[in-house]
XYZ file of N, CA, C and O in Angstrom:
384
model
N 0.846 -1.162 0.000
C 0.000 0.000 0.000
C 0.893 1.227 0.000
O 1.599 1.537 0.960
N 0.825 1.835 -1.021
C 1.730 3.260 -1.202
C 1.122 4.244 -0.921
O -0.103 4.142 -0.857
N 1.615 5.256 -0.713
C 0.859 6.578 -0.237
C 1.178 7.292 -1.331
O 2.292 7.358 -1.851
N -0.083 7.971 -1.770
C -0.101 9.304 -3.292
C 0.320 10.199 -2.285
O 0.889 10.822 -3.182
N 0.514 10.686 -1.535
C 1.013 12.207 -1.045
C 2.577 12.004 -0.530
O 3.087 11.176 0.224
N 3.103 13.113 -1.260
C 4.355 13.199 -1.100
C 4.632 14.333 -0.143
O 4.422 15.544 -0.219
N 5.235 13.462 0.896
C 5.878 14.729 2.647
C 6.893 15.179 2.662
O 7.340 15.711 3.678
N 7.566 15.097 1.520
C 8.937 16.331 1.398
C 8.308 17.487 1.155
O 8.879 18.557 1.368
N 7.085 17.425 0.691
C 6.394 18.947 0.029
C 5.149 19.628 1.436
O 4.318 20.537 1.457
N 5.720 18.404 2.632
C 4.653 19.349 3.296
C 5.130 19.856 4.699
O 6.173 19.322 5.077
N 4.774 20.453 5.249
C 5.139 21.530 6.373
C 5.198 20.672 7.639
O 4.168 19.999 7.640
N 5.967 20.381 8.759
C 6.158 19.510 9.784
C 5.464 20.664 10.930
O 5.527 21.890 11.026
N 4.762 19.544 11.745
C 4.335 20.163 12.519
C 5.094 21.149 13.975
O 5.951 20.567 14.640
N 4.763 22.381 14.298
C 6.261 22.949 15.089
C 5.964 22.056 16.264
O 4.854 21.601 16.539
N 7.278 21.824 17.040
C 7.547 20.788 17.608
C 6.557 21.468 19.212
O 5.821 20.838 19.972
N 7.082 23.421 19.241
C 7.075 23.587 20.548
C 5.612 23.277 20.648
O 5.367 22.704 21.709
N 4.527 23.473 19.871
C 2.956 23.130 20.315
C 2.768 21.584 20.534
O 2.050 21.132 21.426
N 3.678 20.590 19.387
C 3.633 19.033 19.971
C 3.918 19.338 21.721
O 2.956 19.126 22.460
N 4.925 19.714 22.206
C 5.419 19.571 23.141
C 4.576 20.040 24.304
O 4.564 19.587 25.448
N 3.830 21.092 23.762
C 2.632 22.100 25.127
C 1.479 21.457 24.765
O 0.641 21.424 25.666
N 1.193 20.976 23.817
C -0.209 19.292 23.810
C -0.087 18.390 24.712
O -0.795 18.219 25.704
N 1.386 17.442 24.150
C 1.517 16.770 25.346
C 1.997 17.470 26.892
O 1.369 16.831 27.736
N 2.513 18.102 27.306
C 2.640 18.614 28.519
C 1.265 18.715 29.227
O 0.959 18.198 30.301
N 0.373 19.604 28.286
C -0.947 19.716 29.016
C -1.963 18.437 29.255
O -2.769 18.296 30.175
N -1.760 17.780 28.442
C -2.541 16.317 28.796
C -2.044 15.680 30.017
O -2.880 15.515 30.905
N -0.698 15.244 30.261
C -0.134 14.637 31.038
C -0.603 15.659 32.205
O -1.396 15.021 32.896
N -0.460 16.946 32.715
C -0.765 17.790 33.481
C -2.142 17.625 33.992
O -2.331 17.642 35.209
N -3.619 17.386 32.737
C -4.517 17.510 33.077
C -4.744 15.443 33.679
O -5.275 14.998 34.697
N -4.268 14.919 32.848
C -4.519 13.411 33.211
C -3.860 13.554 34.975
O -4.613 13.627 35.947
N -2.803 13.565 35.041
C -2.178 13.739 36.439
C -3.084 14.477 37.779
O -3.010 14.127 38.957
N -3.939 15.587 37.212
C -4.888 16.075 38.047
C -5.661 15.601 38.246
O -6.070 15.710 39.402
N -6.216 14.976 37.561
C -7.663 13.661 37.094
C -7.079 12.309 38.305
O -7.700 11.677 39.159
N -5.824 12.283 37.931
C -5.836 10.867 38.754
C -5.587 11.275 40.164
O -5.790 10.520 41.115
N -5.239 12.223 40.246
C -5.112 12.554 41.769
C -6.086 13.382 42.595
O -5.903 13.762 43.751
N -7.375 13.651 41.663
C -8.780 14.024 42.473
C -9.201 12.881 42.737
O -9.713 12.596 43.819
N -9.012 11.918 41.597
C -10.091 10.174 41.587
C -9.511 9.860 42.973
O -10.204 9.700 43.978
N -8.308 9.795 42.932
C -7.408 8.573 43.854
C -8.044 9.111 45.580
O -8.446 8.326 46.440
N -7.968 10.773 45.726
C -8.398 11.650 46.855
C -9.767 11.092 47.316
O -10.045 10.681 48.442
N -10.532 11.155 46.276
C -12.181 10.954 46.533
C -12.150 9.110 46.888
O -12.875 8.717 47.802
N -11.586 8.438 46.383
C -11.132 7.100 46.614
C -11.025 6.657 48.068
O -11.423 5.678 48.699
N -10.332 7.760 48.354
C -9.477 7.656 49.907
C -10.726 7.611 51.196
O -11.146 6.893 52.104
N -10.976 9.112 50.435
C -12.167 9.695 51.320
C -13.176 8.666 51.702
O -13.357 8.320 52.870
N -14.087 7.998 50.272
C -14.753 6.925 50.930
C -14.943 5.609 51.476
O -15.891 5.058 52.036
N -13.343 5.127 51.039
C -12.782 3.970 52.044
C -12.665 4.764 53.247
O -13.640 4.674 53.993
N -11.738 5.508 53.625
C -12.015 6.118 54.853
C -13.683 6.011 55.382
O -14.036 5.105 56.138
N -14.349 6.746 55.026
C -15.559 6.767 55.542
C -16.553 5.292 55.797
O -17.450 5.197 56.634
N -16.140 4.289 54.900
C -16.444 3.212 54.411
C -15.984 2.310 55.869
O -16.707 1.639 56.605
N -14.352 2.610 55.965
C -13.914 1.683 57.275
C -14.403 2.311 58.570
O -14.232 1.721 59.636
N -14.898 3.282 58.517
C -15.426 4.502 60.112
C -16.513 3.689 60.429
O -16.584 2.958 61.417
N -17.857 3.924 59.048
C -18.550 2.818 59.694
C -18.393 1.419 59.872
O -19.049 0.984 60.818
N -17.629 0.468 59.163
C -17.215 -0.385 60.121
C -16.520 -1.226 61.531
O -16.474 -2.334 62.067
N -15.914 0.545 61.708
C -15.353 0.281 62.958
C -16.773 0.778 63.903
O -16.951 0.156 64.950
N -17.720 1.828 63.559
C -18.794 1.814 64.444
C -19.717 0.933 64.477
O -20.274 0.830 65.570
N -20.159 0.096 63.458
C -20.682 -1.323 63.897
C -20.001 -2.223 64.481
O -20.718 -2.812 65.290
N -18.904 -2.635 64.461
C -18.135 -3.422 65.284
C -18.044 -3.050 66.657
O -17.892 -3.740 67.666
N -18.185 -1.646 66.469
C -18.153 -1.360 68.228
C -19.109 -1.766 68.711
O -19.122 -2.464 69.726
N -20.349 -1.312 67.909
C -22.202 -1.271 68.515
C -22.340 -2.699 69.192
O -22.839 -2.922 70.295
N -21.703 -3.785 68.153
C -21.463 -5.013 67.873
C -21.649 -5.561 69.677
O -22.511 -5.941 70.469
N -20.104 -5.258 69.581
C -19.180 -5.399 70.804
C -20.065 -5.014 72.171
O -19.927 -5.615 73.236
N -20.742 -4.213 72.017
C -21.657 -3.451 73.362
C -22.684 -4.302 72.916
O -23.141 -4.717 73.980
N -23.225 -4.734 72.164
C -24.379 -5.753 72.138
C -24.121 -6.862 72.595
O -24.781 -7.382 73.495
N -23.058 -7.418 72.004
C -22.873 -9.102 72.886
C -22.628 -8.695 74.584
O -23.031 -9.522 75.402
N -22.010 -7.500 75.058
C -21.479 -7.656 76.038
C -22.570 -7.443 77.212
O -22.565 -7.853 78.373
N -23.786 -6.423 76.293
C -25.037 -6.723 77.432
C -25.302 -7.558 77.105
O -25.765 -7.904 78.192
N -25.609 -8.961 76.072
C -26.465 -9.669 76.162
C -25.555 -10.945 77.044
O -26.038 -11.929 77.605
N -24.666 -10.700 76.983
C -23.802 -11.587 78.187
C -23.950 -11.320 79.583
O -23.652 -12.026 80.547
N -24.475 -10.156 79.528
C -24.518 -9.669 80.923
C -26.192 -10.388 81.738
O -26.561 -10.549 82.902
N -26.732 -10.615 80.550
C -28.410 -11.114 81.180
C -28.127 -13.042 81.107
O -27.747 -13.784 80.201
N -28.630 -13.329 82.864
C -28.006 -14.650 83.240
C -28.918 -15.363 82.364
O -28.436 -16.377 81.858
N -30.308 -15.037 82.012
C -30.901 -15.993 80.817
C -30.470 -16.492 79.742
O -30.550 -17.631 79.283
N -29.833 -15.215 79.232
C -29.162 -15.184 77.726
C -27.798 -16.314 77.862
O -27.550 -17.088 76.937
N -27.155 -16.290 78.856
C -25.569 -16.672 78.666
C -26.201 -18.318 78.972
O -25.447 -19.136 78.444
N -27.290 -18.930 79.629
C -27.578 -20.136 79.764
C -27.818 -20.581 78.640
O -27.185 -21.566 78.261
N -28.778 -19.992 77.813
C -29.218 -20.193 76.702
C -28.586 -21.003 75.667
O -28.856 -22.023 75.033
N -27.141 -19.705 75.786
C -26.343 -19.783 74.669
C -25.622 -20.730 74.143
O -25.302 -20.888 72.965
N -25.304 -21.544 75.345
C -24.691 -23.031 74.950
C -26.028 -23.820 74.051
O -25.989 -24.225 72.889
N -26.695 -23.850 74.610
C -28.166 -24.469 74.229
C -28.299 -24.793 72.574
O -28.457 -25.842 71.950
N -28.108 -22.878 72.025
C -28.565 -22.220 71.042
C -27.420 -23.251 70.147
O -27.754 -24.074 69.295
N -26.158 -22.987 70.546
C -24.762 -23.539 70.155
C -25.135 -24.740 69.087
O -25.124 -24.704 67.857
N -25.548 -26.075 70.206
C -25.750 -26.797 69.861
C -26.632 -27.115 68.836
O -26.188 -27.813 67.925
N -27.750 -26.762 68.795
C -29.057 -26.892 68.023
C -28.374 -26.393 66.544
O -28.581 -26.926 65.454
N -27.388 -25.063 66.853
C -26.535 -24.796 65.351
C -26.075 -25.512 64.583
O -26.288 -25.491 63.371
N -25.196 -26.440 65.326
C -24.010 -27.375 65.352
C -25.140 -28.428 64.804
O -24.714 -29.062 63.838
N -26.286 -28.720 65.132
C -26.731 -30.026 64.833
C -27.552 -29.796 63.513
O -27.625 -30.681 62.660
N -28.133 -28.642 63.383
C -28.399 -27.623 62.086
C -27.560 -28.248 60.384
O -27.763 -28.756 59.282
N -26.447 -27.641 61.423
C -25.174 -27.703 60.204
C -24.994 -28.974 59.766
O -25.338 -29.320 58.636
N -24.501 -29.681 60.531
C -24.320 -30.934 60.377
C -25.426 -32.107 59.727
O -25.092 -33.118 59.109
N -26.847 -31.666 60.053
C -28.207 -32.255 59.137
C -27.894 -31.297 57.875
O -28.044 -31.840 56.781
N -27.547 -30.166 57.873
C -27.457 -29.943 56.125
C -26.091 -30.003 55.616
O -25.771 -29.715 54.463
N -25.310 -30.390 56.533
C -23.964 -31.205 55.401
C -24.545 -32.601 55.425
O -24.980 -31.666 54.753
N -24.918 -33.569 55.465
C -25.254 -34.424 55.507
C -26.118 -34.675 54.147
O -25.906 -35.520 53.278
N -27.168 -33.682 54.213
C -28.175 -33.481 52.958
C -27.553 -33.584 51.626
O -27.684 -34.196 50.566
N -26.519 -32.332 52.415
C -25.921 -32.192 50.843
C -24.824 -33.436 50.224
O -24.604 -33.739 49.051
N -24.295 -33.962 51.392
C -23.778 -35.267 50.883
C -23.970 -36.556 50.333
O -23.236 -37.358 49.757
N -25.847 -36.522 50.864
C -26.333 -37.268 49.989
C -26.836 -37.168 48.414
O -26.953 -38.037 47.549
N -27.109 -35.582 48.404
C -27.857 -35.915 47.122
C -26.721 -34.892 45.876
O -26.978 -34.882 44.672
């Protein structure tokens, strides 16, 4: 595939505007990635805050419900019935 236009006869582009094209892209891409990456931050940050405040809430929930002598009898109880739960549906699933 030959090319009909002959580029000895045509004008090269000046280099200094190649050079302030690319400068400004790289400049504007570089700003771009470093608002994204900021806002990124921000809502993992915010993202792990509330998980550290449910984990706390968490934490104060088991620790009253440990605190009521009904609940902590129970709980072995509950344990088991889990345990025997689980174990009837691995079982299930091993049969069929």
């Amino acid at each position: 595939m030959e090319s009909k236009i002959d580029i000895s006869h045509t004008v090269p582009i000046n280099y200094k505007l190649t050079v302030t094209l690319v400068n400004h892209f790289i400049v504007s891409t570089t700003q771009f990635l470093n608002r994204f990456a900021s806002r990124c931050d921000d809502k993992l940050r915010q993202v792990g805050d509330g998980i550290h405040r449910v984990d706390i809430t968490l934490s104060i929930l088991e620790a009253k419900l440990n605190s009521i002598p009904a609940a902590s009898e129970q709980q072995p109880q509950q344990q088991q019935q889990q345990q025997q739960q689980q174990q009837q549906g691995e079982d299930l699933e091993g049969e069929g």
